[in-house]
PDB file of C-alpha atoms in Angstrom:
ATOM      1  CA  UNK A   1       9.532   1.235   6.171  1.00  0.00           C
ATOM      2  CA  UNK A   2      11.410   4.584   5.568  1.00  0.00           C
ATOM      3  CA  UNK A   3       9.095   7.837   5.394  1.00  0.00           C
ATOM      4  CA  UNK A   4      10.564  10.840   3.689  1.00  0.00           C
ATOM      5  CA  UNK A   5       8.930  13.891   2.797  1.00  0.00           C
ATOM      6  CA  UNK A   6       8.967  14.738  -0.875  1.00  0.00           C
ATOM      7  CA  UNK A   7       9.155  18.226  -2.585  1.00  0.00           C
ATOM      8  CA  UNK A   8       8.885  19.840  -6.156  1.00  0.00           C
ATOM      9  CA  UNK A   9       7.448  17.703  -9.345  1.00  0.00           C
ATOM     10  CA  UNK A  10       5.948  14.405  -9.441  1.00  0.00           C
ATOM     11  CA  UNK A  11       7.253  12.003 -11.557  1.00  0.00           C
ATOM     12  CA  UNK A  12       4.128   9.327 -12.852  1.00  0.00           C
ATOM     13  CA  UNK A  13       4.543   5.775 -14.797  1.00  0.00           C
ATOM     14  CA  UNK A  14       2.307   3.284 -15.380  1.00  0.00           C
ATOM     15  CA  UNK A  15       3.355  -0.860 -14.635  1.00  0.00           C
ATOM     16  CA  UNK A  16       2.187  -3.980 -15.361  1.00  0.00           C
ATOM     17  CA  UNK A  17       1.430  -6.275 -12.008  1.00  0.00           C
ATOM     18  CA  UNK A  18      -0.814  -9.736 -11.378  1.00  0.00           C
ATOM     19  CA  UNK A  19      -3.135  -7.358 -10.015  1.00  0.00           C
ATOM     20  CA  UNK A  20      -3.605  -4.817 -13.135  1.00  0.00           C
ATOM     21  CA  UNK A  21      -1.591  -1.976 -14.445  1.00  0.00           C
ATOM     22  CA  UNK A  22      -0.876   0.404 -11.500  1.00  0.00           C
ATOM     23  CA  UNK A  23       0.355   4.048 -11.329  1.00  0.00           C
ATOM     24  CA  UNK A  24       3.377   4.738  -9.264  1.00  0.00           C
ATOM     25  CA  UNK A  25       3.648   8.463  -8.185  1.00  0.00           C
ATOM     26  CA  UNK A  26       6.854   9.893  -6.957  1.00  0.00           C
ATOM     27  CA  UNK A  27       9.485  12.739  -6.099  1.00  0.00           C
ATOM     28  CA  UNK A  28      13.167  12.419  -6.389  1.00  0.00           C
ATOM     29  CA  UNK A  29      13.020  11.452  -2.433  1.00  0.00           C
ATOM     30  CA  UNK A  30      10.246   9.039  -1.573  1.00  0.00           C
ATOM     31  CA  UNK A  31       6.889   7.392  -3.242  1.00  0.00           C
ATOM     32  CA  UNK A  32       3.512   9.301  -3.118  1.00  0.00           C
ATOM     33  CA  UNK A  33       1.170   6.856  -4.225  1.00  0.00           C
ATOM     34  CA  UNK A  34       0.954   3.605  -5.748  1.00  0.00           C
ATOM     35  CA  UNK A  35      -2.567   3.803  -7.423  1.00  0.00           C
ATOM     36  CA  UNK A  36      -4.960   1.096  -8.995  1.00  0.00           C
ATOM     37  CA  UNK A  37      -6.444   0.366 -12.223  1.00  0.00           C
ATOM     38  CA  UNK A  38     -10.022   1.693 -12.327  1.00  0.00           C
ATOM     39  CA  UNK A  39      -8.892   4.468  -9.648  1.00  0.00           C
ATOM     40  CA  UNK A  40     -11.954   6.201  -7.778  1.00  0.00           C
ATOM     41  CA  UNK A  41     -11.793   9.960  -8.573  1.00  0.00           C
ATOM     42  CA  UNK A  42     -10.760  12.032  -5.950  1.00  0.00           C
ATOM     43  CA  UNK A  43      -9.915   9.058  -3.559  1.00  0.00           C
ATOM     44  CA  UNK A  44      -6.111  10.298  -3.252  1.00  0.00           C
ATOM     45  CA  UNK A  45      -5.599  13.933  -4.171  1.00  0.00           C
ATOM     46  CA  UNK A  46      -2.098  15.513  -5.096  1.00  0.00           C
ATOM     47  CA  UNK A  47      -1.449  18.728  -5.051  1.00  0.00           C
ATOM     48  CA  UNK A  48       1.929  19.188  -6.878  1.00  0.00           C
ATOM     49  CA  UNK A  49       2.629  19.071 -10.325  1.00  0.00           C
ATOM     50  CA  UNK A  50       2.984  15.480 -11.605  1.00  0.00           C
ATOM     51  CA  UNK A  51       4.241  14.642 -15.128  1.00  0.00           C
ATOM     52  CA  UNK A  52       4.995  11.329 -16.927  1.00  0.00           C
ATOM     53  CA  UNK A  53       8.481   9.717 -16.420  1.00  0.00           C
ATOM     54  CA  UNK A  54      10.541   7.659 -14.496  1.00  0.00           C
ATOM     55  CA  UNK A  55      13.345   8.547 -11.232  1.00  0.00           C
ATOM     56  CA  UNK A  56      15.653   6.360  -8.938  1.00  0.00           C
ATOM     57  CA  UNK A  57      12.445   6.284  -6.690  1.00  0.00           C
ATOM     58  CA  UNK A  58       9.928   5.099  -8.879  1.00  0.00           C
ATOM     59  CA  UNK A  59      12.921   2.350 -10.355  1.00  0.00           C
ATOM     60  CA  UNK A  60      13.181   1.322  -7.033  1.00  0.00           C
ATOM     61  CA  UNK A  61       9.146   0.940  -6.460  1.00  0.00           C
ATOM     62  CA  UNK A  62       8.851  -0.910  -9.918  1.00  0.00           C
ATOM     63  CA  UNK A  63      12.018  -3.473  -8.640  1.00  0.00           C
ATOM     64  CA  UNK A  64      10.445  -3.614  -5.068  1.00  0.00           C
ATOM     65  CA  UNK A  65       6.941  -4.661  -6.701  1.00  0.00           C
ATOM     66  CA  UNK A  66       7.817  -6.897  -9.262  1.00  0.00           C
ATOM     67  CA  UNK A  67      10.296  -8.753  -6.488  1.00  0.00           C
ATOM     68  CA  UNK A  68       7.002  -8.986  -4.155  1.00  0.00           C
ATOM     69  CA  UNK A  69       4.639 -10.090  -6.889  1.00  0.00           C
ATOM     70  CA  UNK A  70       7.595 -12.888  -7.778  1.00  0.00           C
ATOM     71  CA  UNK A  71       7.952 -13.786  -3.860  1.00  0.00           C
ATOM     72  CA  UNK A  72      11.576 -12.829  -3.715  1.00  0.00           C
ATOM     73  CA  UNK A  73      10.438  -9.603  -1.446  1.00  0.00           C
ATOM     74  CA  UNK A  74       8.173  -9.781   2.008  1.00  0.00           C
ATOM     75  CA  UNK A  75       9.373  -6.217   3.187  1.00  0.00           C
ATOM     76  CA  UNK A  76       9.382  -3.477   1.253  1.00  0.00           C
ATOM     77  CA  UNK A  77      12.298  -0.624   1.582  1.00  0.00           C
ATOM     78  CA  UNK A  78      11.456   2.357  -0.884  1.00  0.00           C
ATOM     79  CA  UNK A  79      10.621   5.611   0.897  1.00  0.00           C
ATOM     80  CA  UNK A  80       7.189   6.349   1.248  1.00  0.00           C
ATOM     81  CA  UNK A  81       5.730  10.093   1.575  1.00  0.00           C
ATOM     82  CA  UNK A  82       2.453   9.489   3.494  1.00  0.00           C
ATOM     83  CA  UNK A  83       0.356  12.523   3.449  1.00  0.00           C
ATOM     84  CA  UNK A  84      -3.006  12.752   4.958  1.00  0.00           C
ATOM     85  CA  UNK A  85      -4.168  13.659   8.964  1.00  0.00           C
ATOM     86  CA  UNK A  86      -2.223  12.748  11.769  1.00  0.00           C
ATOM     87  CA  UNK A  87      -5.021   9.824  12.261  1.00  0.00           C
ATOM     88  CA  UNK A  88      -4.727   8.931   8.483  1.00  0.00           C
ATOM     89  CA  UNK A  89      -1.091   8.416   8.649  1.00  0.00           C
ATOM     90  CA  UNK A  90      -0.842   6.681  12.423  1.00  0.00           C
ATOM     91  CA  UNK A  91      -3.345   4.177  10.600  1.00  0.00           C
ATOM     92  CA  UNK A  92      -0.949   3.640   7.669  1.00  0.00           C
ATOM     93  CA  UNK A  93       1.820   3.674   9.606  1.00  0.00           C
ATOM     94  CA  UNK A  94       0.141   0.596  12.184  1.00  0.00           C
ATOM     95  CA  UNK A  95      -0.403  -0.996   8.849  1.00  0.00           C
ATOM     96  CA  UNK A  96       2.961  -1.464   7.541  1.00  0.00           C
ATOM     97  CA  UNK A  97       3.409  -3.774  10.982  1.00  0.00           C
ATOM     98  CA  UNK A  98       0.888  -6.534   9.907  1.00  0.00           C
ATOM     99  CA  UNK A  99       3.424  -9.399   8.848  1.00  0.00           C
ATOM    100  CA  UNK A 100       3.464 -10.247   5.421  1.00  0.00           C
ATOM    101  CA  UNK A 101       0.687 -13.327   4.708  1.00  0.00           C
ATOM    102  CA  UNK A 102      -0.911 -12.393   7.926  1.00  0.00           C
ATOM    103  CA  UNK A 103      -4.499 -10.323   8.485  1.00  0.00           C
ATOM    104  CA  UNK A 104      -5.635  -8.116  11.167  1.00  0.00           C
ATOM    105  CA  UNK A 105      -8.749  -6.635  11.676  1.00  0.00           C
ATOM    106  CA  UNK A 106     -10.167  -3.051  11.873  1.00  0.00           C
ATOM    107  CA  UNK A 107     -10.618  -3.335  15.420  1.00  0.00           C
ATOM    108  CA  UNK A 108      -7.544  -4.860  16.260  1.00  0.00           C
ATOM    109  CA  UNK A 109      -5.846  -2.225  14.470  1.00  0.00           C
ATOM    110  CA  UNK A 110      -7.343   0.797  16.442  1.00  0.00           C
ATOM    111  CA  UNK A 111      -6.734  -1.178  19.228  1.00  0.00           C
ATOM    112  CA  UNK A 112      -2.642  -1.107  17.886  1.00  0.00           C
ATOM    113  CA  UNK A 113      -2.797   3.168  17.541  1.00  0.00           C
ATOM    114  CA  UNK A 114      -4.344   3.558  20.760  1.00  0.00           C
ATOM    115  CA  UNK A 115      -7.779   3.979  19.919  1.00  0.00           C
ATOM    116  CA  UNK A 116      -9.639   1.072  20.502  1.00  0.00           C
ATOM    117  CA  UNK A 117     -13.277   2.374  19.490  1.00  0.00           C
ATOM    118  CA  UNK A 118     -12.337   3.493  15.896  1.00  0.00           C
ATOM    119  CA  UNK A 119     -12.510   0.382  14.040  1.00  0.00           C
ATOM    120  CA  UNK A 120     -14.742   2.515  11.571  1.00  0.00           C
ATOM    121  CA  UNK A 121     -12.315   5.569  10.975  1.00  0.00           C
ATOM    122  CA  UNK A 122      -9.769   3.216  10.725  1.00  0.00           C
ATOM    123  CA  UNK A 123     -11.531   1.639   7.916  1.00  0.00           C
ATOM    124  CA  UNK A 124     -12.641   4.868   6.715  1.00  0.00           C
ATOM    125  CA  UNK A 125      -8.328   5.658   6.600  1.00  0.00           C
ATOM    126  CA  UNK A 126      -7.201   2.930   5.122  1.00  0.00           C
ATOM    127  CA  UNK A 127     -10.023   3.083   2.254  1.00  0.00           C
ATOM    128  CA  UNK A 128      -7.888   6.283   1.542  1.00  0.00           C
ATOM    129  CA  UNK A 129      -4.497   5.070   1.513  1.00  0.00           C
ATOM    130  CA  UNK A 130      -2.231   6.745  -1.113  1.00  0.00           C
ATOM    131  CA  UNK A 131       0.357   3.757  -1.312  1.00  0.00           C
ATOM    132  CA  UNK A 132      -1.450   0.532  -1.700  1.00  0.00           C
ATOM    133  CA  UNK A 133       0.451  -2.720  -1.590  1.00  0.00           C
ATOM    134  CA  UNK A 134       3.757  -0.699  -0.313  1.00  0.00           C
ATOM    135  CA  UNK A 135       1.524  -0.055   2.889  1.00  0.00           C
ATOM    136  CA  UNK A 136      -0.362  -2.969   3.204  1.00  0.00           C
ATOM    137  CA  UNK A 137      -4.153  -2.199   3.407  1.00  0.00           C
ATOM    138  CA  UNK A 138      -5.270  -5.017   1.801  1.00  0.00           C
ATOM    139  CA  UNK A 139      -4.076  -7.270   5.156  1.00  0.00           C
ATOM    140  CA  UNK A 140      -7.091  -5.667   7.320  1.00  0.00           C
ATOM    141  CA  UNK A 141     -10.179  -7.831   7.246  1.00  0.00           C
ATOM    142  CA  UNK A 142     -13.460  -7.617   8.853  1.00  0.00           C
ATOM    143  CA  UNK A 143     -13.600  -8.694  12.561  1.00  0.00           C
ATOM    144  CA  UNK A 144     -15.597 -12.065  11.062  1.00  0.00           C
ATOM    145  CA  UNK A 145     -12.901 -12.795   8.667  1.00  0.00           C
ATOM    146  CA  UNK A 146     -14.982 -11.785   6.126  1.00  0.00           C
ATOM    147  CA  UNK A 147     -13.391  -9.575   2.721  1.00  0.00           C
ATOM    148  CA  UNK A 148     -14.395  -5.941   2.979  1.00  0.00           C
ATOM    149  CA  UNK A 149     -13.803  -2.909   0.714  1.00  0.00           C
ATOM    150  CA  UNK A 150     -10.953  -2.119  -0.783  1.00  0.00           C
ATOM    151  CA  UNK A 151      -9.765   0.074  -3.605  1.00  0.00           C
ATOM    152  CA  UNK A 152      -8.047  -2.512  -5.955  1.00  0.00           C
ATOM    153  CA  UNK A 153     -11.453  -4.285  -5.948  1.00  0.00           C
ATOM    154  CA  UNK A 154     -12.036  -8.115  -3.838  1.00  0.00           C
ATOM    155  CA  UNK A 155     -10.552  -9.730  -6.444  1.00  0.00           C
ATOM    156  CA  UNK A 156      -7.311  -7.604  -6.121  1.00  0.00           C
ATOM    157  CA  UNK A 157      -7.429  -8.260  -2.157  1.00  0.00           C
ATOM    158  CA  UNK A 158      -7.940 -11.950  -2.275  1.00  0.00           C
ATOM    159  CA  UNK A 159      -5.420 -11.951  -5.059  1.00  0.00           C
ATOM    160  CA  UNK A 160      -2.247 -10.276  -2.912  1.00  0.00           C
ATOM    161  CA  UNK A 161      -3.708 -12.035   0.586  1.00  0.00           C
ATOM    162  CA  UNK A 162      -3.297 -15.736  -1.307  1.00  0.00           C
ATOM    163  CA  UNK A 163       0.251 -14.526  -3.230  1.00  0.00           C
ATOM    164  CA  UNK A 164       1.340 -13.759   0.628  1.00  0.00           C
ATOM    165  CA  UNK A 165       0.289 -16.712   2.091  1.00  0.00           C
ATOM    166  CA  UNK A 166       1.459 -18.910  -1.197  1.00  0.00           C
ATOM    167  CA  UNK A 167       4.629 -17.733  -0.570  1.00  0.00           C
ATOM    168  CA  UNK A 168       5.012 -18.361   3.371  1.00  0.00           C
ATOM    169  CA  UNK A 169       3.867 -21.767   2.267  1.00  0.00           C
ATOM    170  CA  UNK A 170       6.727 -22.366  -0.032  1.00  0.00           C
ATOM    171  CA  UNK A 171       9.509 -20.678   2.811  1.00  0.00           C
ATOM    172  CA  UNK A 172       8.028 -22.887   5.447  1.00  0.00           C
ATOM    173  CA  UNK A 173       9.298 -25.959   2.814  1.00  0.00           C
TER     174      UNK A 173
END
């Protein structure tokens, strides 16, 4: 994953997916967000200027995401700009090193940043992450294996988590 810090105007487009029409935020230098259909208010908050159109950035997102939703892509390469606490991001950071078609759980991801009791502010983080299916949120699962929250909605979750492990099935061929 390459992080990159972005600066002056957003650019904003809206694109088709499996999973619903999502909003891809962006500067000339790295993505901002990658936001759901349906999108809580207030869940991610920008504070620059973002208008409607396209860059090289948000052309490489849209390529990146419609190779993952086709199978052709387990990694993704765009620059991200992840903006939030230094706890938010170490979360999102840890999350982007869950292997594609794989799960973790909460716990076992604060145990990964070091703090082993936070299981519940590392929910709490990743129920705020800015750049869903880039940084892979929806791979954290409850300690039972059971579905929890997550922004895109269960359906969206269970959707991406079979896609993944559809398409280690079919490399494993």
């Amino acid at each position: 994953m390459n992080y990159a810090t972005t600066t002056g105007t957003l650019a904003r487009i809206e694109h088709d997916s499996p999973v619903g029409e999502l909003t891809i935020i962006a500067s000339a230098e790295a993505v901002r967000a990658v936001l759901w259909p349906n999108e809580r208010p207030g869940r991610v908050t920008i504070k620059e200027r973002v208008d409607a159109g396209s860059n090289a950035i948000i052309d490489q997102a849209r390529r990146e995401l419609d190779e993952y939703f086709t199978g052709a892509r387990t990694r993704f390469e765009v620059p991200v700009d992840i903006v939030g606490t230094d706890f938010q991001r170490s979360v999102w950071r840890a999350l982007t090193t869950i292997t594609y078609g794989t799960t973790r759980s909460y716990g076992s991801l604060a145990d990964t940043i070091g703090k082993p009791q936070a299981a519940r502010a590392v929910g709490a983080a990743t129920g705020l992450n800015p750049i869903s299916i880039i940084v892979p949120c929806h791979r954290l699962i409850g300690t039972n294996g059971s579905m929890t929250g997550f922004a895109g909605g269960l359906d969206a979750k269970r959707w991406l988590l079979q896609h993944e492990q559809n398409t280690v099935a079919s490399l494993k061929i």
